Structures are given as structure tokens and as C-alpha cells.
PDB file of C-alpha atoms and ligand atoms in Angstrom:
ATOM      1  CA  MET A   1     -64.493 -78.488  -1.771  1.00 65.00           C
ATOM      2  CA  LEU A   2     -67.611 -76.354  -1.864  1.00 67.00           C
ATOM      3  CA  LYS A   3     -65.735 -73.686  -3.750  1.00 70.00           C
ATOM      4  CA  LYS A   4     -64.611 -76.239  -6.283  1.00 70.00           C
ATOM      5  CA  LEU A   5     -68.170 -77.468  -6.731  1.00 69.00           C
ATOM      6  CA  ILE A   6     -69.474 -73.936  -7.186  1.00 69.00           C
ATOM      7  CA  ARG A   7     -66.767 -73.221  -9.740  1.00 69.00           C
ATOM      8  CA  ARG A   8     -67.638 -76.387 -11.648  1.00 65.00           C
ATOM      9  CA  LYS A   9     -71.310 -75.469 -11.595  1.00 62.00           C
ATOM     10  CA  GLN A  10     -70.497 -72.010 -12.910  1.00 62.00           C
ATOM     11  CA  GLN A  11     -68.352 -73.566 -15.643  1.00 59.00           C
ATOM     12  CA  THR A  12     -71.269 -75.813 -16.669  1.00 58.00           C
ATOM     13  CA  ILE A  13     -73.581 -72.871 -16.872  1.00 59.00           C
ATOM     14  CA  SER A  14     -71.214 -70.846 -19.024  1.00 62.00           C
ATOM     15  CA  THR A  15     -70.409 -73.845 -21.239  1.00 66.00           C
ATOM     16  CA  ASN A  16     -74.089 -74.418 -21.795  1.00 88.00           C
ATOM     17  CA  LEU A  17     -74.608 -70.796 -22.707  1.00 93.00           C
ATOM     18  CA  TYR A  18     -71.599 -70.980 -25.058  1.00 93.00           C
ATOM     19  CA  ASP A  19     -73.064 -74.058 -26.783  1.00 93.00           C
ATOM     20  CA  ARG A  20     -76.489 -72.509 -27.032  1.00 94.00           C
ATOM     21  CA  LYS A  21     -74.996 -69.370 -28.521  1.00 94.00           C
ATOM     22  CA  LYS A  22     -73.114 -71.371 -31.164  1.00 94.00           C
ATOM     23  CA  LEU A  23     -76.245 -73.401 -31.968  1.00 94.00           C
ATOM     24  CA  ALA A  24     -78.412 -70.292 -32.308  1.00 95.00           C
ATOM     25  CA  GLN A  25     -75.843 -68.735 -34.622  1.00 94.00           C
ATOM     26  CA  GLN A  26     -76.331 -71.584 -37.087  1.00 95.00           C
ATOM     27  CA  GLU A  27     -79.902 -70.447 -37.665  1.00 95.00           C
ATOM     28  CA  GLN A  28     -81.545 -67.194 -38.677  1.00 95.00           C
ATOM     29  CA  LEU A  29     -81.037 -64.792 -35.768  1.00 97.00           C
ATOM     30  CA  PRO A  30     -83.439 -61.921 -35.106  1.00 98.00           C
ATOM     31  CA  ASN A  31     -81.753 -58.925 -36.791  1.00 98.00           C
ATOM     32  CA  HIS A  32     -83.380 -56.389 -34.528  1.00 98.00           C
ATOM     33  CA  ILE A  33     -84.422 -56.943 -30.914  1.00 98.00           C
ATOM     34  CA  ALA A  34     -86.439 -54.324 -29.021  1.00 99.00           C
ATOM     35  CA  ILE A  35     -86.770 -54.439 -25.234  1.00 99.00           C
ATOM     36  CA  ILE A  36     -89.170 -52.811 -22.745  1.00 99.00           C
ATOM     37  CA  MET A  37     -86.962 -52.935 -19.631  1.00 98.00           C
ATOM     38  CA  ASP A  38     -89.610 -53.125 -16.929  1.00 98.00           C
ATOM     39  CA  GLY A  39     -89.413 -54.088 -13.247  1.00 98.00           C
ATOM     40  CA  ASN A  40     -86.568 -51.952 -11.898  1.00 98.00           C
ATOM     41  CA  GLY A  41     -88.739 -50.339  -9.208  1.00 98.00           C
ATOM     42  CA  ARG A  42     -90.160 -53.705  -8.179  1.00 98.00           C
ATOM     43  CA  TRP A  43     -86.656 -55.193  -7.988  1.00 98.00           C
ATOM     44  CA  ALA A  44     -85.647 -52.437  -5.561  1.00 98.00           C
ATOM     45  CA  LYS A  45     -88.824 -52.735  -3.505  1.00 98.00           C
ATOM     46  CA  LYS A  46     -88.256 -56.466  -2.992  1.00 98.00           C
ATOM     47  CA  ARG A  47     -84.916 -55.562  -1.393  1.00 98.00           C
ATOM     48  CA  ALA A  48     -86.261 -52.571   0.588  1.00 98.00           C
ATOM     49  CA  LEU A  49     -84.046 -50.308  -1.533  1.00 98.00           C
ATOM     50  CA  PRO A  50     -85.053 -46.950  -3.060  1.00 98.00           C
ATOM     51  CA  ARG A  51     -86.380 -47.106  -6.651  1.00 98.00           C
ATOM     52  CA  ILE A  52     -83.291 -45.394  -7.973  1.00 98.00           C
ATOM     53  CA  ALA A  53     -81.179 -48.362  -6.838  1.00 98.00           C
ATOM     54  CA  GLY A  54     -83.300 -50.496  -9.165  1.00 98.00           C
ATOM     55  CA  HIS A  55     -82.742 -48.090 -12.056  1.00 98.00           C
ATOM     56  CA  HIS A  56     -79.018 -48.171 -11.423  1.00 98.00           C
ATOM     57  CA  GLU A  57     -78.946 -51.968 -11.390  1.00 98.00           C
ATOM     58  CA  GLY A  58     -81.041 -51.878 -14.589  1.00 98.00           C
ATOM     59  CA  MET A  59     -78.345 -49.794 -16.198  1.00 98.00           C
ATOM     60  CA  MET A  60     -75.757 -52.484 -15.352  1.00 98.00           C
ATOM     61  CA  THR A  61     -78.046 -55.006 -17.093  1.00 98.00           C
ATOM     62  CA  VAL A  62     -78.056 -52.776 -20.191  1.00 98.00           C
ATOM     63  CA  LYS A  63     -74.273 -53.080 -20.387  1.00 98.00           C
ATOM     64  CA  LYS A  64     -74.339 -56.838 -19.922  1.00 98.00           C
ATOM     65  CA  ILE A  65     -77.045 -57.405 -22.503  1.00 98.00           C
ATOM     66  CA  THR A  66     -75.459 -55.016 -25.034  1.00 98.00           C
ATOM     67  CA  ARG A  67     -72.166 -56.919 -24.799  1.00 97.00           C
ATOM     68  CA  PHE A  68     -73.889 -60.251 -25.213  1.00 97.00           C
ATOM     69  CA  ALA A  69     -76.130 -59.166 -28.111  1.00 98.00           C
ATOM     70  CA  ASN A  70     -73.042 -57.905 -29.913  1.00 97.00           C
ATOM     71  CA  GLU A  71     -71.220 -61.209 -29.301  1.00 96.00           C
ATOM     72  CA  VAL A  72     -74.184 -63.242 -30.622  1.00 97.00           C
ATOM     73  CA  GLY A  73     -74.273 -61.129 -33.776  1.00 97.00           C
ATOM     74  CA  ILE A  74     -77.514 -59.202 -33.331  1.00 98.00           C
ATOM     75  CA  LYS A  75     -77.575 -56.255 -35.774  1.00 98.00           C
ATOM     76  CA  ALA A  76     -79.743 -53.818 -33.810  1.00 98.00           C
ATOM     77  CA  LEU A  77     -80.894 -53.504 -30.213  1.00 99.00           C
ATOM     78  CA  THR A  78     -83.543 -50.907 -29.276  1.00 99.00           C
ATOM     79  CA  LEU A  79     -83.996 -50.255 -25.553  1.00 99.00           C
ATOM     80  CA  TYR A  80     -86.897 -48.283 -24.033  1.00 98.00           C
ATOM     81  CA  ALA A  81     -84.992 -46.173 -21.483  1.00 98.00           C
ATOM     82  CA  PHE A  82     -87.397 -43.280 -20.859  1.00 98.00           C
ATOM     83  CA  SER A  83     -90.931 -42.673 -22.099  1.00 98.00           C
ATOM     84  CA  THR A  84     -92.705 -39.353 -22.572  1.00 97.00           C
ATOM     85  CA  GLU A  85     -94.928 -40.495 -19.671  1.00 97.00           C
ATOM     86  CA  ASN A  86     -91.984 -40.888 -17.309  1.00 98.00           C
ATOM     87  CA  TRP A  87     -91.772 -37.088 -16.688  1.00 98.00           C
ATOM     88  CA  LYS A  88     -94.776 -37.586 -14.344  1.00 98.00           C
ATOM     89  CA  ARG A  89     -92.606 -39.506 -11.848  1.00 98.00           C
ATOM     90  CA  PRO A  90     -91.234 -37.771  -8.691  1.00 97.00           C
ATOM     91  CA  LYS A  91     -88.782 -34.984  -9.539  1.00 98.00           C
ATOM     92  CA  LEU A  92     -85.814 -36.602  -7.787  1.00 98.00           C
ATOM     93  CA  GLU A  93     -86.376 -39.900  -9.576  1.00 98.00           C
ATOM     94  CA  VAL A  94     -86.506 -38.085 -12.950  1.00 98.00           C
ATOM     95  CA  GLU A  95     -83.310 -36.209 -12.078  1.00 98.00           C
ATOM     96  CA  PHE A  96     -81.607 -39.471 -11.191  1.00 98.00           C
ATOM     97  CA  LEU A  97     -82.770 -41.146 -14.431  1.00 98.00           C
ATOM     98  CA  MET A  98     -81.471 -38.201 -16.465  1.00 98.00           C
ATOM     99  CA  ARG A  99     -77.997 -38.773 -14.985  1.00 98.00           C
ATOM    100  CA  LEU A 100     -77.910 -42.421 -16.130  1.00 98.00           C
ATOM    101  CA  PRO A 101     -76.986 -41.821 -19.774  1.00 98.00           C
ATOM    102  CA  GLU A 102     -73.936 -39.800 -18.640  1.00 98.00           C
ATOM    103  CA  GLU A 103     -72.888 -42.395 -16.113  1.00 98.00           C
ATOM    104  CA  PHE A 104     -73.381 -45.217 -18.593  1.00 98.00           C
ATOM    105  CA  LEU A 105     -71.462 -43.466 -21.342  1.00 98.00           C
ATOM    106  CA  GLY A 106     -68.797 -42.112 -18.968  1.00 97.00           C
ATOM    107  CA  THR A 107     -67.683 -45.641 -18.128  1.00 96.00           C
ATOM    108  CA  TYR A 108     -68.789 -47.553 -21.201  1.00 97.00           C
ATOM    109  CA  LEU A 109     -68.376 -45.337 -24.292  1.00 98.00           C
ATOM    110  CA  PRO A 110     -64.692 -46.321 -24.887  1.00 98.00           C
ATOM    111  CA  GLU A 111     -65.721 -50.001 -24.928  1.00 98.00           C
ATOM    112  CA  LEU A 112     -68.620 -49.260 -27.298  1.00 98.00           C
ATOM    113  CA  ILE A 113     -66.242 -47.457 -29.666  1.00 98.00           C
ATOM    114  CA  GLU A 114     -63.751 -50.284 -29.420  1.00 97.00           C
ATOM    115  CA  GLN A 115     -66.474 -52.873 -30.104  1.00 97.00           C
ATOM    116  CA  ASN A 116     -67.597 -50.996 -33.227  1.00 97.00           C
ATOM    117  CA  VAL A 117     -71.083 -50.268 -31.733  1.00 98.00           C
ATOM    118  CA  GLN A 118     -73.104 -47.420 -33.216  1.00 98.00           C
ATOM    119  CA  VAL A 119     -75.136 -45.503 -30.615  1.00 98.00           C
ATOM    120  CA  LYS A 120     -78.416 -44.034 -31.838  1.00 98.00           C
ATOM    121  CA  MET A 121     -81.374 -42.313 -30.159  1.00 98.00           C
ATOM    122  CA  MET A 122     -85.056 -42.039 -30.877  1.00 98.00           C
ATOM    123  CA  GLY A 123     -87.247 -39.561 -29.014  1.00 98.00           C
ATOM    124  CA  ASN A 124     -87.356 -35.851 -28.423  1.00 97.00           C
ATOM    125  CA  LEU A 125     -83.847 -34.955 -27.364  1.00 98.00           C
ATOM    126  CA  ASP A 126     -84.503 -31.227 -27.283  1.00 97.00           C
ATOM    127  CA  SER A 127     -86.488 -31.326 -24.075  1.00 96.00           C
ATOM    128  CA  LEU A 128     -83.870 -33.345 -22.185  1.00 98.00           C
ATOM    129  CA  PRO A 129     -81.687 -31.558 -19.609  1.00 98.00           C
ATOM    130  CA  ALA A 130     -78.668 -29.971 -21.330  1.00 98.00           C
ATOM    131  CA  HIS A 131     -76.174 -32.322 -19.597  1.00 98.00           C
ATOM    132  CA  THR A 132     -78.072 -35.443 -20.747  1.00 98.00           C
ATOM    133  CA  LYS A 133     -78.429 -34.214 -24.312  1.00 98.00           C
ATOM    134  CA  LYS A 134     -74.738 -33.332 -24.460  1.00 98.00           C
ATOM    135  CA  ALA A 135     -73.683 -36.823 -23.341  1.00 98.00           C
ATOM    136  CA  VAL A 136     -75.942 -38.658 -25.801  1.00 98.00           C
ATOM    137  CA  VAL A 137     -75.122 -36.389 -28.741  1.00 98.00           C
ATOM    138  CA  ASN A 138     -71.444 -36.867 -28.027  1.00 98.00           C
ATOM    139  CA  ALA A 139     -71.890 -40.664 -28.009  1.00 98.00           C
ATOM    140  CA  MET A 140     -73.806 -40.558 -31.312  1.00 98.00           C
ATOM    141  CA  GLU A 141     -71.104 -38.423 -32.893  1.00 98.00           C
ATOM    142  CA  LYS A 142     -68.210 -40.549 -31.605  1.00 98.00           C
ATOM    143  CA  THR A 143     -69.795 -43.770 -32.890  1.00 98.00           C
ATOM    144  CA  ALA A 144     -71.406 -42.483 -36.084  1.00 98.00           C
ATOM    145  CA  ALA A 145     -68.871 -44.188 -38.349  1.00 97.00           C
ATOM    146  CA  ASN A 146     -69.114 -47.576 -36.600  1.00 97.00           C
ATOM    147  CA  ASP A 147     -70.840 -50.338 -38.517  1.00 95.00           C
ATOM    148  CA  GLY A 148     -71.274 -53.038 -35.854  1.00 96.00           C
ATOM    149  CA  LEU A 149     -74.285 -53.436 -33.525  1.00 98.00           C
ATOM    150  CA  ILE A 150     -76.692 -50.521 -33.579  1.00 98.00           C
ATOM    151  CA  LEU A 151     -77.566 -49.655 -29.978  1.00 98.00           C
ATOM    152  CA  ASN A 152     -80.683 -47.542 -30.251  1.00 99.00           C
ATOM    153  CA  PHE A 153     -82.013 -45.911 -27.087  1.00 99.00           C
ATOM    154  CA  ALA A 154     -85.618 -44.730 -26.906  1.00 98.00           C
ATOM    155  CA  LEU A 155     -85.210 -41.659 -24.754  1.00 98.00           C
ATOM    156  CA  ASN A 156     -88.148 -39.340 -24.127  1.00 98.00           C
ATOM    157  CA  TYR A 157     -89.964 -41.440 -26.714  1.00 98.00           C
ATOM    158  CA  GLY A 158     -93.667 -42.075 -27.305  1.00 98.00           C
ATOM    159  CA  SER A 159     -94.956 -43.927 -30.342  1.00 98.00           C
ATOM    160  CA  ARG A 160     -98.135 -41.923 -30.925  1.00 98.00           C
ATOM    161  CA  ASP A 161     -96.084 -38.695 -30.704  1.00 97.00           C
ATOM    162  CA  GLU A 162     -93.663 -40.175 -33.250  1.00 98.00           C
ATOM    163  CA  ILE A 163     -96.514 -41.008 -35.665  1.00 98.00           C
ATOM    164  CA  VAL A 164     -98.147 -37.575 -35.172  1.00 98.00           C
ATOM    165  CA  GLN A 165     -94.936 -35.700 -35.930  1.00 98.00           C
ATOM    166  CA  ALA A 166     -94.350 -37.830 -39.054  1.00 98.00           C
ATOM    167  CA  VAL A 167     -97.907 -37.091 -40.288  1.00 98.00           C
ATOM    168  CA  GLN A 168     -97.444 -33.360 -39.559  1.00 98.00           C
ATOM    169  CA  GLN A 169     -94.267 -33.223 -41.661  1.00 98.00           C
ATOM    170  CA  ILE A 170     -95.926 -35.027 -44.558  1.00 98.00           C
ATOM    171  CA  ALA A 171     -99.035 -32.820 -44.283  1.00 98.00           C
ATOM    172  CA  CYS A 172     -96.817 -29.705 -44.504  1.00 98.00           C
ATOM    173  CA  GLU A 173     -95.286 -30.952 -47.768  1.00 98.00           C
ATOM    174  CA  VAL A 174     -98.769 -31.638 -49.225  1.00 98.00           C
ATOM    175  CA  LYS A 175     -99.948 -28.206 -48.100  1.00 98.00           C
ATOM    176  CA  ASN A 176     -97.036 -26.325 -49.663  1.00 97.00           C
ATOM    177  CA  GLY A 177     -97.356 -28.314 -52.863  1.00 97.00           C
ATOM    178  CA  THR A 178     -94.033 -30.222 -52.717  1.00 98.00           C
ATOM    179  CA  ARG A 179     -95.900 -33.517 -52.463  1.00 98.00           C
ATOM    180  CA  SER A 180     -99.160 -34.903 -53.795  1.00 98.00           C
ATOM    181  CA  ALA A 181    -101.338 -36.906 -51.391  1.00 97.00           C
ATOM    182  CA  ASP A 182    -101.203 -40.040 -53.572  1.00 97.00           C
ATOM    183  CA  THR A 183     -97.464 -40.440 -52.900  1.00 98.00           C
ATOM    184  CA  ILE A 184     -98.205 -41.155 -49.225  1.00 98.00           C
ATOM    185  CA  SER A 185     -97.449 -44.854 -48.598  1.00 98.00           C
ATOM    186  CA  GLU A 186     -96.207 -47.149 -45.821  1.00 98.00           C
ATOM    187  CA  GLU A 187     -92.672 -46.739 -47.139  1.00 97.00           C
ATOM    188  CA  LEU A 188     -92.987 -42.974 -47.034  1.00 98.00           C
ATOM    189  CA  LEU A 189     -94.263 -42.983 -43.458  1.00 98.00           C
ATOM    190  CA  ASN A 190     -91.332 -45.254 -42.506  1.00 98.00           C
ATOM    191  CA  ASP A 191     -88.997 -42.537 -43.745  1.00 98.00           C
ATOM    192  CA  TYR A 192     -90.515 -39.983 -41.393  1.00 98.00           C
ATOM    193  CA  LEU A 193     -90.438 -42.149 -38.306  1.00 98.00           C
ATOM    194  CA  MET A 194     -87.551 -42.013 -35.825  1.00 98.00           C
ATOM    195  CA  THR A 195     -86.533 -45.542 -36.871  1.00 98.00           C
ATOM    196  CA  LYS A 196     -85.729 -44.416 -40.418  1.00 98.00           C
ATOM    197  CA  GLY A 197     -83.055 -46.734 -41.803  1.00 95.00           C
ATOM    198  CA  LEU A 198     -83.479 -49.402 -39.142  1.00 98.00           C
ATOM    199  CA  PRO A 199     -85.034 -52.784 -39.943  1.00 97.00           C
ATOM    200  CA  GLU A 200     -88.325 -53.463 -38.143  1.00 97.00           C
ATOM    201  CA  PRO A 201     -87.871 -55.359 -34.860  1.00 98.00           C
ATOM    202  CA  ASP A 202     -88.076 -59.135 -35.313  1.00 98.00           C
ATOM    203  CA  LEU A 203     -88.435 -59.757 -31.602  1.00 98.00           C
ATOM    204  CA  LEU A 204     -89.886 -57.651 -28.802  1.00 98.00           C
ATOM    205  CA  ILE A 205     -89.054 -58.570 -25.198  1.00 99.00           C
ATOM    206  CA  ARG A 206     -90.918 -57.145 -22.213  1.00 98.00           C
ATOM    207  CA  THR A 207     -89.711 -58.050 -18.743  1.00 98.00           C
ATOM    208  CA  SER A 208     -91.507 -58.055 -15.405  1.00 98.00           C
ATOM    209  CA  GLY A 209     -94.755 -59.756 -16.323  1.00 98.00           C
ATOM    210  CA  GLU A 210     -96.657 -56.862 -17.893  1.00 97.00           C
ATOM    211  CA  VAL A 211     -98.247 -57.808 -21.204  1.00 98.00           C
ATOM    212  CA  ARG A 212     -98.816 -54.552 -23.109  1.00 98.00           C
ATOM    213  CA  LEU A 213     -96.970 -52.247 -25.490  1.00 98.00           C
ATOM    214  CA  SER A 214     -97.226 -49.006 -23.484  1.00 98.00           C
ATOM    215  CA  ASN A 215     -96.943 -46.713 -26.496  1.00 98.00           C
ATOM    216  CA  PHE A 216     -93.728 -48.356 -27.737  1.00 98.00           C
ATOM    217  CA  MET A 217     -93.044 -48.675 -31.509  1.00 98.00           C
ATOM    218  CA  LEU A 218     -96.708 -49.259 -32.364  1.00 98.00           C
ATOM    219  CA  TRP A 219     -96.164 -48.918 -36.114  1.00 98.00           C
ATOM    220  CA  GLN A 220     -92.895 -50.861 -36.252  1.00 98.00           C
ATOM    221  CA  LEU A 221     -94.125 -53.870 -34.201  1.00 98.00           C
ATOM    222  CA  ALA A 222     -96.914 -54.806 -36.628  1.00 98.00           C
ATOM    223  CA  TYR A 223     -95.305 -58.163 -37.542  1.00 96.00           C
ATOM    224  CA  THR A 224     -92.885 -58.615 -34.632  1.00 97.00           C
ATOM    225  CA  GLU A 225     -92.757 -61.754 -32.448  1.00 97.00           C
ATOM    226  CA  LEU A 226     -93.591 -60.814 -28.876  1.00 98.00           C
ATOM    227  CA  TRP A 227     -91.909 -62.440 -25.891  1.00 98.00           C
ATOM    228  CA  PHE A 228     -92.876 -61.748 -22.300  1.00 98.00           C
ATOM    229  CA  THR A 229     -91.115 -62.865 -19.162  1.00 98.00           C
ATOM    230  CA  ASP A 230     -91.764 -62.479 -15.414  1.00 98.00           C
ATOM    231  CA  THR A 231     -88.062 -61.788 -14.815  1.00 98.00           C
ATOM    232  CA  LEU A 232     -87.427 -58.256 -13.546  1.00 98.00           C
ATOM    233  CA  TRP A 233     -85.071 -56.248 -15.790  1.00 99.00           C
ATOM    234  CA  PRO A 234     -82.186 -56.072 -13.226  1.00 98.00           C
ATOM    235  CA  ASP A 235     -82.321 -59.903 -13.000  1.00 98.00           C
ATOM    236  CA  PHE A 236     -82.431 -60.365 -16.800  1.00 98.00           C
ATOM    237  CA  ASP A 237     -79.191 -61.987 -18.033  1.00 98.00           C
ATOM    238  CA  GLU A 238     -77.507 -63.643 -20.979  1.00 97.00           C
ATOM    239  CA  ALA A 239     -79.396 -66.926 -20.470  1.00 97.00           C
ATOM    240  CA  CYS A 240     -82.732 -65.018 -20.534  1.00 98.00           C
ATOM    241  CA  LEU A 241     -81.789 -63.352 -23.811  1.00 98.00           C
ATOM    242  CA  MET A 242     -80.776 -66.750 -25.259  1.00 97.00           C
ATOM    243  CA  GLU A 243     -84.122 -68.170 -24.199  1.00 97.00           C
ATOM    244  CA  ALA A 244     -85.952 -65.375 -26.030  1.00 98.00           C
ATOM    245  CA  ILE A 245     -83.800 -65.882 -29.143  1.00 98.00           C
ATOM    246  CA  GLU A 246     -84.339 -69.637 -29.064  1.00 96.00           C
ATOM    247  CA  SER A 247     -88.090 -69.151 -28.718  1.00 97.00           C
ATOM    248  CA  TYR A 248     -88.006 -66.796 -31.726  1.00 97.00           C
ATOM    249  CA  GLN A 249     -86.093 -69.366 -33.756  1.00 97.00           C
ATOM    250  CA  LYS A 250     -88.503 -72.154 -32.755  1.00 95.00           C
ATOM    251  CA  ARG A 251     -91.474 -70.109 -33.906  1.00 94.00           C
ATOM    252  CA  ASN A 252     -89.648 -69.267 -37.163  1.00 91.00           C
ATOM    253  CA  ARG A 253     -88.888 -72.944 -37.759  1.00 90.00           C
ATOM    254  CA  ARG A 254     -92.591 -73.762 -37.400  1.00 86.00           C
ATOM    255  CA  TYR A 255     -93.318 -71.268 -40.156  1.00 77.00           C
ATOM    256  CA  GLY A 256     -90.335 -72.495 -42.141  1.00 67.00           C
ATOM    257  CA  GLY A 257     -92.357 -73.866 -45.035  1.00 53.00           C
ATOM    258  CA  LEU A 258     -94.352 -70.714 -45.510  1.00 56.00           C
ATOM    259  CA  LYS A 259     -93.405 -67.777 -47.663  1.00 43.00           C
ATOM    260  CA  GLY A 260     -92.816 -64.349 -46.093  1.00 49.00           C
ATOM    261  CA  GLU A 261     -96.271 -63.035 -46.874  1.00 51.00           C
ATOM    262  CA  GLU A 262     -98.007 -65.991 -45.345  1.00 50.00           C
ATOM    263  CA  VAL A 263     -96.001 -65.646 -42.161  1.00 51.00           C
ATOM    264  CA  LYS A 264     -97.243 -62.107 -41.885  1.00 53.00           C
TER     265      LYS A 264
HETATM  266  C1  LIG B   1     -81.868 -45.993 -17.853  1.00 55.54           C
HETATM  267  C2  LIG B   1     -81.597 -48.263 -16.830  1.00 55.54           C
HETATM  268  C3  LIG B   1     -82.264 -49.354 -17.646  1.00 55.54           C
HETATM  269  C4  LIG B   1     -83.602 -49.674 -17.147  1.00 55.54           C
HETATM  270  C5  LIG B   1     -84.643 -48.664 -17.522  1.00 55.54           C
HETATM  271  C6  LIG B   1     -84.714 -47.400 -16.691  1.00 55.54           C
HETATM  272  C7  LIG B   1     -83.443 -46.864 -16.142  1.00 55.54           C
HETATM  273  C8  LIG B   1     -79.127 -46.813 -19.881  1.00 55.54           C
HETATM  274  C9  LIG B   1     -79.433 -45.563 -20.381  1.00 55.54           C
HETATM  275  C10 LIG B   1     -78.784 -44.845 -21.435  1.00 55.54           C
HETATM  276  C11 LIG B   1     -79.505 -44.002 -22.279  1.00 55.54           C
HETATM  277  C12 LIG B   1     -78.912 -43.342 -23.342  1.00 55.54           C
HETATM  278  C13 LIG B   1     -77.592 -43.558 -23.590  1.00 55.54           C
HETATM  279  C14 LIG B   1     -76.834 -44.394 -22.816  1.00 55.54           C
HETATM  280  C15 LIG B   1     -77.439 -45.059 -21.743  1.00 55.54           C
HETATM  281  C16 LIG B   1     -80.496 -45.122 -19.600  1.00 55.54           C
HETATM  282  C17 LIG B   1     -82.209 -43.803 -18.794  1.00 55.54           C
HETATM  283  C18 LIG B   1     -82.565 -44.782 -17.923  1.00 55.54           C
HETATM  284  C19 LIG B   1     -82.950 -42.525 -18.853  1.00 55.54           C
HETATM  285  F1  LIG B   1     -76.983 -42.929 -24.636  1.00 55.54           F
HETATM  286  N1  LIG B   1     -79.968 -47.152 -18.908  1.00 55.54           N
HETATM  287  N2  LIG B   1     -80.812 -46.129 -18.712  1.00 55.54           N
HETATM  288  N3  LIG B   1     -81.186 -43.965 -19.644  1.00 55.54           N
HETATM  289  N4  LIG B   1     -82.233 -46.979 -16.990  1.00 55.54           N
END
């Protein structure tokens, strides 16, 4: 009896989610969602588990959310997996984190290929351990021709670093005479950032109750809707993502009568 009730409850939940998904698809969806996946350590601490258990659970959430975003019809999903600051963490924790891309891709790459997902990276890949770099480069190569969801991982990424390296490249061209300073524009800078070719995020999600950007996509988030939740990343699920999308659509509806420029 209890089992039956539980099953019925689960069915209601999934039906609701199904309906909400269909409803959301009738409106303008955010093309590009970026997520700061915070709260993995706190999730583990609450359960008296080591921090790495939280990171591992967080990786499972990445799979779940990628699948769902693809089903909904999101065009690009950028996930902040490792910041340039994260090297300061204890050595064993960093070593564990650097194994996660391999583990993730080892079990999930065939499904990503099958689902037509294109894997991309932004960040400095050259200073990653060789085994990590090999796994992510292989995933990018194997999915390069796919034209479904773009799954963009920020790995060893920092936004100020990104802007500095773009400016350095442009300055070099000015210095050696291949470019004149008056050709420097927002569009040009876009072309030198690691998000070249990607649309700007329409929606930024940060989990775990922190309300700051932590050096993430500072240039690209200029006009992005921001959505914060107290939910810890390992507890984040399909219903949470739907809630964020619905909130984005509600805000968009409110601005419905305005032209693009006025919205900005
Ligand atoms: C990491 C799990 C998610 C929460 C945030 C911290 C821990 C997936 C990846 C990954 C990266 C590249 C790639 C495939 C998967 C990952 C790191 C940490 C370093 F091609 N999750 N995840 N990478 N966490």
C-alpha cells in the first residue's frame, strides 16, 4: 500500500515536471545557461563525509542536469568546474578533482556522442595534469562535429585572466602594426575571449546561497538574468532547473513590451 502511494507520488512529480517542461518550451527558452556549481563541500559536511564525496556527488548532478537541459532544448550550458583559485585547495582534493573529468567522460562520453552533444572547454588547459588534459581534448575531438547542446566546461578558468590574455593578444597586433587601435571594439574583444562563437549567457544560476560572481564570465554576464538558490549543487535537480527557467521566462514576459535595447 505504502509502496503504491509512493509510486503514485513519484508519478505525480514526474508528470508535473513533464507538463512544466512542455509549457516552458512554448515560450522563449534561455539559449545559454551558465552555472556556478557551489555547495559540494557543504553537502558532504552535513553528512559527515569527506569533501571529495561531495565533489563526486556533484559530478553525478552534472550528468543529470546535462541530460535534462538537452531534453528541454537548451542550446548551451556552461558549467564552472574548476577555477584558477581552486589550486590553493589541499593537494589531495585537487588531485581528486583532476580525476573527475576522466571519470565523467569514461562513463558518459558515449552517451554525449549519441545525444549529439558538443563538449567544449574554456580555461587554461595547458597547466592541467597530462591525464586530465588528454581526457578533455579527446572529448572535444570526438564531439567536435556534433551540433546539439554545447556543453562548455570552465576548467582552470578565471575571468580576469581571460580578459587580460585577450587584451595582450590585441595589444601585440597593435604593436606589430597588423591592427590600428581604432578597430578595437566590443565585438573584437568578444572574438578574443574563450567564449568566442558562443551566445552570451541568458541565465546565470548559482547554487548554495552565495550571491557573488567569483571571477566567472564577468564580461559575458553584463546583461544576464541572475538566479540564486540555497540548494546545494549535489541536491540540485530537474525541478530546480525548471524553476530557474520559469523564473527567467516570467521576467522576460514582464519586459515583453519593451524592445531589446530597453531591456538592457
Ligand atoms: C567537477 C563536479 C561538479 C561540481 C563542481 C566541482 C566538482 C564534471 C567535470 C568535468 C569537467 C570536464 C569534462 C567533463 C567533466 C568536473 C571538475 C570538477 C574539475 F570534460 N564535474 N566536475 N571537473 N566537479
